[in-house]
Amino acid sequence: MSKRATVDDIHATALGMPHVTVAKPGPRPVYQVGSKSFVFFRTPRPDAFDPATGERYGDVIVFWVGSEGDKLALVQDETTPFFTTPHFDGHPSVLLRASRVGEVSRDEIVELVQDAWLAQASARRGQTWLREHDLDSS
């Protein structure tokens, strides 16, 4: 595995994408492109909690994904720390606790943030970014 991911890698990658704004600066930022959130740090909610104690998770990060298939691939792979809750049924996103970010590689986190950005960016911005990074499939 490449270098283990950190929460700082999430922030740096999100801020490094083009046309990004931070809707809620501070300890729980919301990263947006074109006024659409693509990564955000959630406040504790009743749908994400420790099953043993009932305590709400205070460190949940939400990442948009491109499709339900992408979501299922991440949350159904028992080797990853990604998960979802009933609150996010039908929503194209996956959840990850900040305390478990180090269980994935930096490369995986960077790709996840980039894919989240692509899922929310306009088609024009997405194609431009893909072309600039030699990832354009057209």
Coordinates of N, CA and C in Angstrom, one line a residue:
M1 N 0.8 -1.2 0.0 CA 0.0 0.0 0.0 C 0.9 1.2 0.0
S2 N 0.5 2.2 -0.8 CA 1.2 3.5 -0.7 C 1.0 4.1 0.6
K3 N 1.5 5.3 0.8 CA 1.4 6.0 2.1 C 0.0 6.0 2.6
R4 N -0.2 5.8 3.9 CA -1.6 5.9 4.4 C -2.2 7.3 4.3
A5 N -3.5 7.3 4.1 CA -4.2 8.6 4.0 C -4.3 9.3 5.3
T6 N -4.5 10.6 5.2 CA -4.8 11.4 6.4 C -5.9 12.3 6.1
V7 N -6.5 12.9 7.1 CA -7.6 13.8 6.9 C -7.0 15.1 6.1
D8 N -5.8 15.4 6.4 CA -5.2 16.5 5.7 C -5.1 16.3 4.2
D9 N -5.0 15.0 3.8 CA -5.0 14.7 2.4 C -6.3 15.0 1.8
I10 N -7.4 14.7 2.5 CA -8.7 15.0 2.0 C -8.9 16.5 1.8
H11 N -8.5 17.3 2.8 CA -8.6 18.8 2.7 C -7.7 19.3 1.5
A12 N -6.5 18.9 1.5 CA -5.6 19.4 0.4 C -6.1 19.0 -1.0
T13 N -6.6 17.8 -1.1 CA -7.0 17.4 -2.5 C -8.3 18.2 -2.8
A14 N -9.2 18.3 -1.9 CA -10.5 19.0 -2.2 C -10.1 20.5 -2.6
L15 N -9.3 21.1 -1.8 CA -8.9 22.5 -2.1 C -8.1 22.6 -3.4
G16 N -7.4 21.6 -3.8 CA -6.6 21.6 -5.0 C -7.4 21.4 -6.3
M17 N -8.6 21.1 -6.2 CA -9.4 20.9 -7.4 C -9.9 22.3 -7.8
P18 N -10.1 22.5 -9.1 CA -10.5 23.8 -9.6 C -11.9 24.2 -9.2
H19 N -12.1 25.5 -9.1 CA -13.4 26.1 -8.9 C -14.0 25.7 -7.6
V20 N -13.2 25.4 -6.6 CA -13.7 24.9 -5.3 C -13.9 26.1 -4.4
T21 N -15.0 26.0 -3.7 CA -15.3 27.0 -2.6 C -15.5 26.2 -1.3
V22 N -15.3 26.8 -0.2 CA -15.6 26.2 1.1 C -16.8 26.9 1.7
A23 N -17.9 26.1 1.7 CA -19.2 26.7 2.1 C -19.3 27.0 3.6
K24 N -18.6 26.1 4.4 CA -18.6 26.3 5.8 C -17.2 26.1 6.3
P25 N -16.4 27.2 6.3 CA -15.1 27.0 6.8 C -15.1 26.6 8.3
G26 N -14.0 26.0 8.8 CA -14.0 25.7 10.2 C -13.7 24.2 10.3
P27 N -14.1 23.6 11.5 CA -13.7 22.2 11.8 C -14.6 21.2 10.9
R28 N -15.7 21.7 10.4 CA -16.5 20.8 9.6 C -16.8 21.4 8.2
P29 N -15.8 21.6 7.4 CA -15.9 22.2 6.1 C -16.8 21.5 5.1
V30 N -17.4 22.2 4.2 CA -18.2 21.7 3.1 C -17.5 22.2 1.9
Y31 N -17.0 21.3 1.1 CA -16.3 21.6 -0.2 C -17.3 21.5 -1.3
Q32 N -17.3 22.6 -2.1 CA -18.3 22.7 -3.2 C -17.6 23.0 -4.5
V33 N -18.3 22.6 -5.6 CA -17.9 23.0 -6.9 C -19.2 23.5 -7.6
G34 N -19.3 24.7 -8.1 CA -20.5 25.2 -8.7 C -21.7 25.1 -7.7
S35 N -21.5 25.4 -6.5 CA -22.5 25.4 -5.4 C -23.0 24.0 -5.1
K36 N -22.3 23.0 -5.5 CA -22.7 21.6 -5.2 C -21.7 21.0 -4.3
S37 N -22.1 20.5 -3.2 CA -21.2 19.8 -2.3 C -20.7 18.5 -2.9
F38 N -19.3 18.3 -2.7 CA -18.8 17.0 -3.1 C -18.1 16.3 -2.0
V39 N -17.6 17.0 -1.0 CA -17.1 16.4 0.2 C -17.5 17.3 1.4
F40 N -18.0 16.6 2.5 CA -18.3 17.4 3.6 C -18.1 16.6 4.9
F41 N -17.8 17.4 6.0 CA -17.6 16.8 7.3 C -18.9 17.0 8.1
R42 N -19.5 16.0 8.4 CA -20.9 16.0 9.0 C -20.8 16.3 10.5
T43 N -21.9 16.9 11.0 CA -22.1 17.0 12.4 C -22.6 15.6 12.9
P44 N -22.5 15.3 14.1 CA -23.0 14.0 14.6 C -24.5 13.9 14.4
R45 N -25.0 12.8 13.9 CA -26.4 12.6 13.6 C -26.8 11.3 14.1
P46 N -28.1 11.1 14.4 CA -28.6 9.8 15.0 C -28.4 8.6 14.1
D47 N -28.2 8.8 12.8 CA -28.2 7.6 11.9 C -26.8 7.0 11.8
A48 N -25.7 7.6 12.4 CA -24.4 7.1 12.3 C -23.9 7.0 13.8
F49 N -23.9 5.8 14.3 CA -23.5 5.7 15.7 C -22.8 4.4 16.0
D50 N -22.1 4.3 17.1 CA -21.4 3.1 17.6 C -22.5 2.1 18.1
P51 N -22.5 0.9 17.4 CA -23.6 0.0 17.8 C -23.4 -0.6 19.2
A52 N -22.2 -0.5 19.7 CA -22.0 -1.0 21.1 C -22.4 0.0 22.2
T53 N -22.2 1.3 21.9 CA -22.5 2.3 22.9 C -23.7 3.2 22.6
G54 N -24.1 3.2 21.3 CA -25.1 4.1 20.9 C -24.6 5.6 20.7
E55 N -23.4 5.8 21.0 CA -22.8 7.1 20.8 C -22.7 7.5 19.4
R56 N -23.2 8.7 19.0 CA -23.1 9.2 17.7 C -21.7 9.4 17.2
Y57 N -21.4 9.0 16.0 CA -20.0 9.3 15.5 C -19.9 10.8 15.2
G58 N -18.8 11.4 15.7 CA -18.6 12.8 15.5 C -17.6 13.1 14.4
D59 N -17.2 12.1 13.7 CA -16.2 12.3 12.7 C -16.5 11.7 11.3
V60 N -17.8 11.8 10.9 CA -18.2 11.3 9.6 C -17.9 12.3 8.5
I61 N -17.3 11.7 7.4 CA -17.0 12.5 6.2 C -17.9 11.9 5.1
V62 N -18.5 12.7 4.3 CA -19.4 12.3 3.2 C -18.7 12.6 1.9
F63 N -18.6 11.6 1.0 CA -18.0 11.8 -0.3 C -19.1 11.4 -1.4
W64 N -19.3 12.3 -2.3 CA -20.2 12.0 -3.5 C -19.5 10.9 -4.3
V65 N -20.3 10.1 -4.9 CA -19.8 9.1 -5.9 C -20.5 9.3 -7.2
G66 N -20.0 8.7 -8.3 CA -20.6 8.8 -9.6 C -21.9 8.1 -9.8
S67 N -22.0 7.0 -9.1 CA -23.2 6.1 -9.3 C -23.5 5.2 -8.1
E68 N -24.7 4.6 -8.2 CA -25.0 3.6 -7.1 C -24.1 2.5 -7.2
G69 N -23.6 2.1 -8.4 CA -22.7 1.0 -8.5 C -21.3 1.3 -7.9
D70 N -20.9 2.6 -8.0 CA -19.6 3.0 -7.4 C -19.8 2.9 -5.8
K71 N -21.0 3.4 -5.4 CA -21.2 3.3 -3.9 C -21.2 1.9 -3.4
L72 N -21.9 1.0 -4.1 CA -22.0 -0.4 -3.7 C -20.6 -1.0 -3.7
A73 N -19.8 -0.7 -4.7 CA -18.5 -1.3 -4.7 C -17.7 -0.9 -3.5
L74 N -17.8 0.3 -3.0 CA -17.1 0.7 -1.8 C -17.6 0.2 -0.5
V75 N -19.0 0.3 -0.4 CA -19.5 -0.1 0.9 C -19.7 -1.6 1.1
Q76 N -19.7 -2.4 0.0 CA -19.9 -3.8 0.1 C -18.5 -4.5 0.2
D77 N -17.4 -3.8 0.0 CA -16.1 -4.4 0.1 C -15.7 -4.4 1.6
E78 N -15.7 -5.5 2.2 CA -15.5 -5.6 3.6 C -14.0 -5.2 4.0
T79 N -13.2 -5.1 3.0 CA -11.8 -4.7 3.3 C -11.6 -3.2 3.4
T80 N -12.7 -2.4 3.1 CA -12.6 -1.0 3.2 C -13.4 -0.5 4.4
P81 N -13.1 0.7 4.9 CA -13.9 1.3 6.0 C -15.1 2.1 5.6
F82 N -15.4 2.1 4.3 CA -16.5 2.9 3.8 C -17.8 2.3 4.2
F83 N -18.8 3.2 4.5 CA -20.1 2.7 4.9 C -21.2 3.6 4.5
T84 N -22.4 3.2 4.7 CA -23.6 4.1 4.5 C -24.6 3.9 5.6
T85 N -25.6 4.7 5.6 CA -26.7 4.5 6.6 C -28.0 4.6 5.9
P86 N -29.1 4.2 6.5 CA -30.4 4.3 5.8 C -30.7 5.7 5.4
H87 N -30.2 6.7 6.1 CA -30.4 8.1 5.8 C -29.9 8.4 4.4
F88 N -28.9 7.7 3.9 CA -28.3 7.9 2.6 C -28.7 6.9 1.6
D89 N -29.8 6.1 1.9 CA -30.3 5.2 0.9 C -30.7 6.0 -0.4
G90 N -30.3 5.5 -1.5 CA -30.6 6.2 -2.8 C -29.8 7.5 -3.0
H91 N -28.9 7.8 -2.2 CA -28.1 9.0 -2.3 C -26.7 8.6 -2.8
P92 N -26.2 9.2 -3.9 CA -24.9 8.8 -4.4 C -23.7 9.3 -3.6
S93 N -23.6 8.7 -2.4 CA -22.5 9.1 -1.5 C -22.1 7.9 -0.6
V94 N -20.8 8.0 -0.2 CA -20.3 7.0 0.8 C -19.8 7.8 2.0
L95 N -19.8 7.1 3.2 CA -19.3 7.7 4.4 C -18.0 7.1 4.9
L96 N -17.3 7.8 5.6 CA -16.0 7.4 6.1 C -15.8 8.1 7.4
R97 N -15.4 7.4 8.5 CA -15.1 8.1 9.7 C -13.6 8.6 9.6
A98 N -13.4 9.8 10.1 CA -12.1 10.4 10.0 C -11.1 9.5 10.8
S99 N -11.5 8.9 11.9 CA -10.7 8.0 12.7 C -10.2 6.8 11.9
R100 N -10.8 6.5 10.8 CA -10.5 5.3 10.0 C -9.8 5.7 8.6
V101 N -9.5 6.9 8.4 CA -9.0 7.4 7.1 C -7.7 6.6 6.8
G102 N -6.9 6.4 7.8 CA -5.6 5.7 7.7 C -5.6 4.3 7.2
E103 N -6.8 3.7 7.2 CA -7.0 2.4 6.7 C -7.0 2.3 5.2
V104 N -7.0 3.4 4.5 CA -6.9 3.4 3.1 C -5.6 4.2 2.7
S105 N -5.2 4.0 1.5 CA -4.0 4.7 1.0 C -4.3 6.1 0.6
R106 N -3.2 6.9 0.6 CA -3.3 8.3 0.2 C -3.8 8.3 -1.3
D107 N -3.3 7.4 -2.1 CA -3.8 7.4 -3.5 C -5.3 7.1 -3.6
E108 N -5.8 6.2 -2.8 CA -7.2 5.9 -2.8 C -8.0 7.1 -2.4
I109 N -7.6 7.8 -1.4 CA -8.3 9.0 -0.9 C -8.3 10.1 -1.9
V110 N -7.1 10.3 -2.5 CA -7.0 11.4 -3.6 C -8.0 11.0 -4.7
E111 N -8.0 9.8 -5.2 CA -8.9 9.4 -6.2 C -10.4 9.5 -5.8
L112 N -10.7 9.2 -4.6 CA -12.1 9.3 -4.1 C -12.5 10.8 -4.1
V113 N -11.6 11.7 -3.6 CA -12.0 13.1 -3.6 C -12.1 13.6 -5.1
Q114 N -11.2 13.3 -5.9 CA -11.3 13.7 -7.3 C -12.5 13.2 -8.0
D115 N -12.9 11.9 -7.7 CA -14.1 11.4 -8.3 C -15.4 12.1 -7.7
A116 N -15.3 12.5 -6.5 CA -16.4 13.2 -5.8 C -16.6 14.5 -6.5
W117 N -15.4 15.2 -6.8 CA -15.5 16.5 -7.5 C -16.1 16.3 -8.9
L118 N -15.6 15.3 -9.6 CA -16.1 15.0 -11.0 C -17.6 14.7 -10.9
A119 N -18.1 14.0 -9.9 CA -19.5 13.7 -9.8 C -20.4 15.0 -9.7
Q120 N -19.8 16.0 -9.1 CA -20.6 17.2 -8.9 C -20.3 18.4 -9.8
A121 N -19.1 18.4 -10.4 CA -18.7 19.5 -11.3 C -19.6 19.4 -12.6
S122 N -19.7 20.6 -13.3 CA -20.4 20.6 -14.5 C -19.6 19.7 -15.5
A123 N -20.3 19.3 -16.6 CA -19.7 18.4 -17.6 C -18.5 19.1 -18.2
R124 N -18.6 20.4 -18.5 CA -17.5 21.2 -19.1 C -16.3 21.2 -18.2
R125 N -16.5 21.5 -16.9 CA -15.4 21.6 -16.0 C -14.8 20.2 -15.8
G126 N -15.6 19.2 -15.7 CA -15.1 17.8 -15.6 C -14.3 17.4 -16.8
Q127 N -14.8 17.6 -18.0 CA -14.0 17.3 -19.2 C -12.7 18.0 -19.3
T128 N -12.7 19.3 -18.9 CA -11.5 20.1 -18.9 C -10.5 19.5 -18.0
W129 N -10.9 19.2 -16.8 CA -10.0 18.7 -15.8 C -9.4 17.3 -16.2
L130 N -10.3 16.5 -16.8 CA -9.8 15.2 -17.3 C -8.8 15.3 -18.4
R131 N -9.1 16.2 -19.3 CA -8.2 16.5 -20.4 C -6.9 17.0 -19.9
E132 N -6.9 17.9 -19.0 CA -5.6 18.5 -18.5 C -4.8 17.5 -17.7
H133 N -5.4 16.4 -17.3 CA -4.7 15.3 -16.5 C -4.6 14.1 -17.3
D134 N -4.7 14.2 -18.7 CA -4.6 13.1 -19.6 C -5.5 11.9 -19.2
L135 N -6.7 12.2 -18.7 CA -7.6 11.1 -18.3 C -8.8 11.1 -19.1
D136 N -8.9 12.0 -20.1 CA -10.1 12.1 -21.0 C -10.2 10.8 -21.8
S137 N -11.4 10.2 -21.7 CA -11.6 9.0 -22.4 C -12.3 9.2 -23.8
S138 N -12.5 10.4 -24.2 CA -13.2 10.6 -25.5 C -12.1 10.8 -26.6

